[in-house]
mmCIF file of C-alpha atoms in Angstrom:
data_model
loop_
_atom_site.group_PDB
_atom_site.id
_atom_site.type_symbol
_atom_site.label_atom_id
_atom_site.label_comp_id
_atom_site.label_asym_id
_atom_site.label_seq_id
_atom_site.Cartn_x
_atom_site.Cartn_y
_atom_site.Cartn_z
ATOM 1 C CA MET A 1 0.031 0.125 0.141
ATOM 2 C CA THR A 2 1.266 3.326 -0.930
ATOM 3 C CA ARG A 3 0.825 5.807 1.970
ATOM 4 C CA PRO A 4 -1.270 8.868 0.825
ATOM 5 C CA GLU A 5 -0.013 12.176 1.759
ATOM 6 C CA ARG A 6 -0.836 12.997 5.374
ATOM 7 C CA PRO A 7 -1.689 16.898 5.171
ATOM 8 C CA MET A 8 -2.009 18.773 8.455
ATOM 9 C CA PRO A 9 -5.699 19.689 8.919
ATOM 10 C CA PRO A 10 -6.146 23.580 8.419
ATOM 11 C CA LEU A 11 -5.805 25.479 11.622
ATOM 12 C CA ASN A 12 -8.593 28.020 10.522
ATOM 13 C CA ALA A 13 -11.252 26.490 8.345
ATOM 14 C CA ASP A 14 -14.847 26.294 8.226
ATOM 15 C CA GLU A 15 -16.643 23.379 9.905
ATOM 16 C CA PRO A 16 -17.225 21.123 6.862
ATOM 17 C CA THR A 17 -13.617 21.539 5.790
ATOM 18 C CA ASN A 18 -12.283 20.879 9.168
ATOM 19 C CA LEU A 19 -14.283 17.800 9.876
ATOM 20 C CA ALA A 20 -13.356 16.257 6.253
ATOM 21 C CA ALA A 21 -9.690 17.195 6.766
ATOM 22 C CA TRP A 22 -9.543 15.449 10.160
ATOM 23 C CA LEU A 23 -11.142 12.468 8.696
ATOM 24 C CA GLU A 24 -8.587 12.440 5.757
ATOM 25 C CA PHE A 25 -5.776 12.901 8.359
ATOM 26 C CA TYR A 26 -6.726 9.698 10.334
ATOM 27 C CA ARG A 27 -7.193 7.842 7.071
ATOM 28 C CA ALA A 28 -3.753 8.593 5.784
ATOM 29 C CA THR A 29 -2.323 7.881 9.473
ATOM 30 C CA VAL A 30 -3.894 4.374 9.269
ATOM 31 C CA ALA A 31 -2.455 3.832 5.729
ATOM 32 C CA GLY A 32 1.069 4.873 6.736
ATOM 33 C CA LYS A 33 1.117 2.413 9.560
ATOM 34 C CA CYS A 34 0.577 -0.348 6.964
ATOM 35 C CA GLU A 35 3.151 0.964 4.574
ATOM 36 C CA GLY A 36 5.949 -1.230 3.332
ATOM 37 C CA LEU A 37 4.664 -4.435 5.140
ATOM 38 C CA THR A 38 4.216 -7.785 3.547
ATOM 39 C CA ASP A 39 0.901 -9.794 3.664
ATOM 40 C CA GLU A 40 2.471 -11.939 6.422
ATOM 41 C CA GLN A 41 3.210 -8.867 8.520
ATOM 42 C CA VAL A 42 -0.222 -7.224 8.216
ATOM 43 C CA ARG A 43 -1.562 -10.631 9.610
ATOM 44 C CA HIS A 44 0.589 -10.572 12.508
ATOM 45 C CA THR A 45 -1.459 -10.341 15.754
ATOM 46 C CA SER A 46 -0.790 -8.009 18.606
ATOM 47 C CA VAL A 47 -0.438 -9.775 21.952
ATOM 48 C CA PRO A 48 -2.401 -12.773 22.927
ATOM 49 C CA PRO A 49 -5.254 -13.257 23.599
ATOM 50 C CA SER A 50 -6.067 -10.461 21.094
ATOM 51 C CA SER A 51 -6.416 -11.466 17.321
ATOM 52 C CA LEU A 52 -6.272 -7.919 16.091
ATOM 53 C CA THR A 53 -4.153 -7.370 13.084
ATOM 54 C CA LEU A 54 -3.459 -4.368 10.722
ATOM 55 C CA MET A 55 -5.166 -6.230 7.904
ATOM 56 C CA GLY A 56 -8.187 -6.706 10.137
ATOM 57 C CA LEU A 57 -8.333 -2.901 10.966
ATOM 58 C CA VAL A 58 -8.275 -2.129 7.259
ATOM 59 C CA GLN A 59 -10.972 -4.734 6.772
ATOM 60 C CA HIS A 60 -12.925 -3.275 9.682
ATOM 61 C CA LEU A 61 -12.625 0.334 8.537
ATOM 62 C CA THR A 62 -13.810 -0.584 5.102
ATOM 63 C CA GLU A 63 -16.879 -2.021 6.780
ATOM 64 C CA VAL A 64 -17.372 1.079 8.932
ATOM 65 C CA GLU A 65 -17.041 3.508 5.914
ATOM 66 C CA ARG A 66 -19.653 1.322 4.087
ATOM 67 C CA ASN A 67 -22.070 1.111 6.957
ATOM 68 C CA TRP A 68 -22.021 4.955 7.802
ATOM 69 C CA PHE A 69 -21.575 6.631 4.461
ATOM 70 C CA ARG A 70 -23.736 4.323 2.472
ATOM 71 C CA ARG A 71 -26.144 2.461 4.512
ATOM 72 C CA VAL A 72 -26.903 5.108 7.032
ATOM 73 C CA LEU A 73 -26.254 8.388 5.340
ATOM 74 C CA THR A 74 -27.577 7.355 1.866
ATOM 75 C CA GLY A 75 -29.901 4.504 2.831
ATOM 76 C CA GLU A 76 -28.325 2.368 0.267
ATOM 77 C CA ASP A 77 -28.900 -1.397 0.630
ATOM 78 C CA VAL A 78 -25.513 -2.987 0.436
ATOM 79 C CA GLY A 79 -24.127 -5.979 2.186
ATOM 80 C CA SER A 80 -21.038 -6.478 4.036
ATOM 81 C CA VAL A 81 -17.645 -6.898 2.299
ATOM 82 C CA TYR A 82 -16.109 -8.947 5.006
ATOM 83 C CA ASP A 83 -18.769 -9.448 7.801
ATOM 84 C CA GLU A 84 -21.071 -11.947 6.669
ATOM 85 C CA PRO A 85 -22.333 -13.670 9.732
ATOM 86 C CA ALA A 86 -23.243 -17.107 10.109
ATOM 87 C CA GLY A 87 -25.889 -16.093 12.669
ATOM 88 C CA PRO A 88 -27.225 -12.940 14.660
ATOM 89 C CA GLU A 89 -24.331 -13.243 17.214
ATOM 90 C CA ASP A 90 -21.621 -13.903 14.558
ATOM 91 C CA HIS A 91 -20.764 -10.173 13.543
ATOM 92 C CA ASP A 92 -17.158 -9.358 14.037
ATOM 93 C CA GLY A 93 -17.042 -5.963 12.143
ATOM 94 C CA GLY A 94 -14.838 -7.239 9.464
ATOM 95 C CA PHE A 95 -11.841 -8.066 11.833
ATOM 96 C CA ARG A 96 -11.827 -11.649 10.897
ATOM 97 C CA LEU A 97 -9.277 -12.672 8.312
ATOM 98 C CA SER A 98 -9.776 -14.763 5.476
ATOM 99 C CA GLY A 99 -6.840 -17.193 3.954
ATOM 100 C CA ASP A 100 -7.665 -15.961 0.425
ATOM 101 C CA GLU A 101 -7.821 -12.256 0.872
ATOM 102 C CA THR A 102 -4.589 -10.208 -0.002
ATOM 103 C CA PHE A 103 -3.607 -6.977 1.684
ATOM 104 C CA ALA A 104 -3.325 -5.310 -1.760
ATOM 105 C CA GLY A 105 -7.039 -6.311 -2.283
ATOM 106 C CA ALA A 106 -8.188 -5.310 1.140
ATOM 107 C CA CYS A 107 -6.532 -1.907 0.629
ATOM 108 C CA ALA A 108 -8.175 -1.453 -2.678
ATOM 109 C CA ARG A 109 -11.386 -2.227 -1.251
ATOM 110 C CA TRP A 110 -10.993 0.199 1.640
ATOM 111 C CA GLN A 111 -9.859 2.926 -0.999
ATOM 112 C CA GLU A 112 -13.126 2.288 -3.035
ATOM 113 C CA GLU A 113 -15.334 2.665 -0.074
ATOM 114 C CA ILE A 114 -13.388 5.897 0.862
ATOM 115 C CA ALA A 115 -13.988 7.184 -2.634
ATOM 116 C CA VAL A 116 -17.732 6.436 -2.210
ATOM 117 C CA SER A 117 -17.719 8.214 1.301
ATOM 118 C CA ARG A 118 -16.172 11.366 -0.125
ATOM 119 C CA ALA A 119 -18.654 11.536 -2.944
ATOM 120 C CA ASN A 120 -21.633 10.743 -0.753
ATOM 121 C CA CYS A 121 -20.481 13.548 1.713
ATOM 122 C CA ALA A 122 -19.598 16.114 -0.920
ATOM 123 C CA ALA A 123 -23.404 15.991 -2.129
ATOM 124 C CA ARG A 124 -24.678 16.874 1.481
ATOM 125 C CA GLU A 125 -24.578 19.651 4.020
ATOM 126 C CA LEU A 126 -23.663 18.891 7.581
ATOM 127 C CA GLU A 127 -27.147 19.523 8.885
ATOM 128 C CA ASP A 128 -28.609 16.824 6.366
ATOM 129 C CA THR A 129 -30.269 13.858 8.114
ATOM 130 C CA ALA A 130 -30.833 10.171 7.713
ATOM 131 C CA PRO A 131 -33.036 7.712 9.666
ATOM 132 C CA PHE A 132 -31.098 5.947 12.394
ATOM 133 C CA MET A 133 -32.244 3.915 15.300
ATOM 134 C CA GLY A 134 -35.659 5.374 15.575
ATOM 135 C CA GLY A 135 -34.526 8.873 15.143
ATOM 136 C CA GLU A 136 -32.360 11.008 12.834
ATOM 137 C CA VAL A 137 -28.486 11.276 12.500
ATOM 138 C CA ASN A 138 -26.825 14.036 10.731
ATOM 139 C CA LEU A 139 -23.593 14.303 8.557
ATOM 140 C CA ARG A 140 -21.983 16.376 11.390
ATOM 141 C CA TRP A 141 -22.429 13.533 13.821
ATOM 142 C CA ILE A 142 -21.309 10.849 11.350
ATOM 143 C CA TYR A 143 -18.227 12.747 10.659
ATOM 144 C CA THR A 144 -17.574 13.176 14.270
ATOM 145 C CA HIS A 145 -18.171 9.434 14.975
ATOM 146 C CA MET A 146 -15.726 8.501 12.054
ATOM 147 C CA ILE A 147 -12.941 10.865 13.211
ATOM 148 C CA GLY A 148 -13.191 9.150 16.695
ATOM 149 C CA GLU A 149 -13.326 5.604 15.128
ATOM 150 C CA TYR A 150 -10.304 6.276 13.076
ATOM 151 C CA ALA A 151 -8.325 8.057 15.853
ATOM 152 C CA ARG A 152 -9.039 4.943 18.067
ATOM 153 C CA HIS A 153 -7.952 2.555 15.479
ATOM 154 C CA SER A 154 -4.973 4.766 14.694
ATOM 155 C CA GLY A 155 -3.762 3.910 18.096
ATOM 156 C CA HIS A 156 -4.085 0.292 17.673
ATOM 157 C CA ALA A 157 -2.266 0.567 14.361
ATOM 158 C CA ASP A 158 0.552 2.399 16.047
ATOM 159 C CA LEU A 159 0.882 -0.530 18.674
ATOM 160 C CA LEU A 160 0.546 -3.272 16.000
ATOM 161 C CA ARG A 161 3.155 -1.712 13.713
ATOM 162 C CA GLU A 162 5.694 -1.294 16.736
ATOM 163 C CA ARG A 163 5.220 -4.873 17.573
ATOM 164 C CA ILE A 164 5.915 -5.951 13.924
ATOM 165 C CA ASP A 165 8.913 -4.170 13.144
ATOM 166 C CA GLY A 166 9.743 -1.514 15.919
ATOM 167 C CA SER A 167 8.489 1.313 13.700
ATOM 168 C CA THR A 168 6.949 4.083 15.623
ATOM 169 C CA GLY A 169 5.626 7.694 14.554
ATOM 170 C CA VAL A 170 3.493 8.860 11.675
#
């Protein structure tokens, strides 16, 4: 995976620009944590009993992008990319690895979902709402949630990458 440029979010911008920029910053942070690793390395687990991997994080973020920016925001009826449960209690959020998925393929799917997310957001205002859990959620809330989601997983990616090869930073 080639790391996208990780631009510093603007220090003085309007709210839509600020929210989009922080989300892009964290997307690039996760991509940077995966840069230069082999398929075997991105499948390396953190510390037992955890089964968390960098590849699992990328798959999970693909599912999260798809859920919030397609299913929730636009009401699109799309299935999961990775999280096809065997039963109602079998959802894993995309973290589970399959033997035949390559990291290049997982990254390509993640970037495809990000592109759809960007397009869906560009067509809306922060106050635009969508039905969610018996009420409504607006794009501002979704952006804020996604920034938190990515920030949390950027921290996980930091620890995973350090465990794999000692690399820290970015």
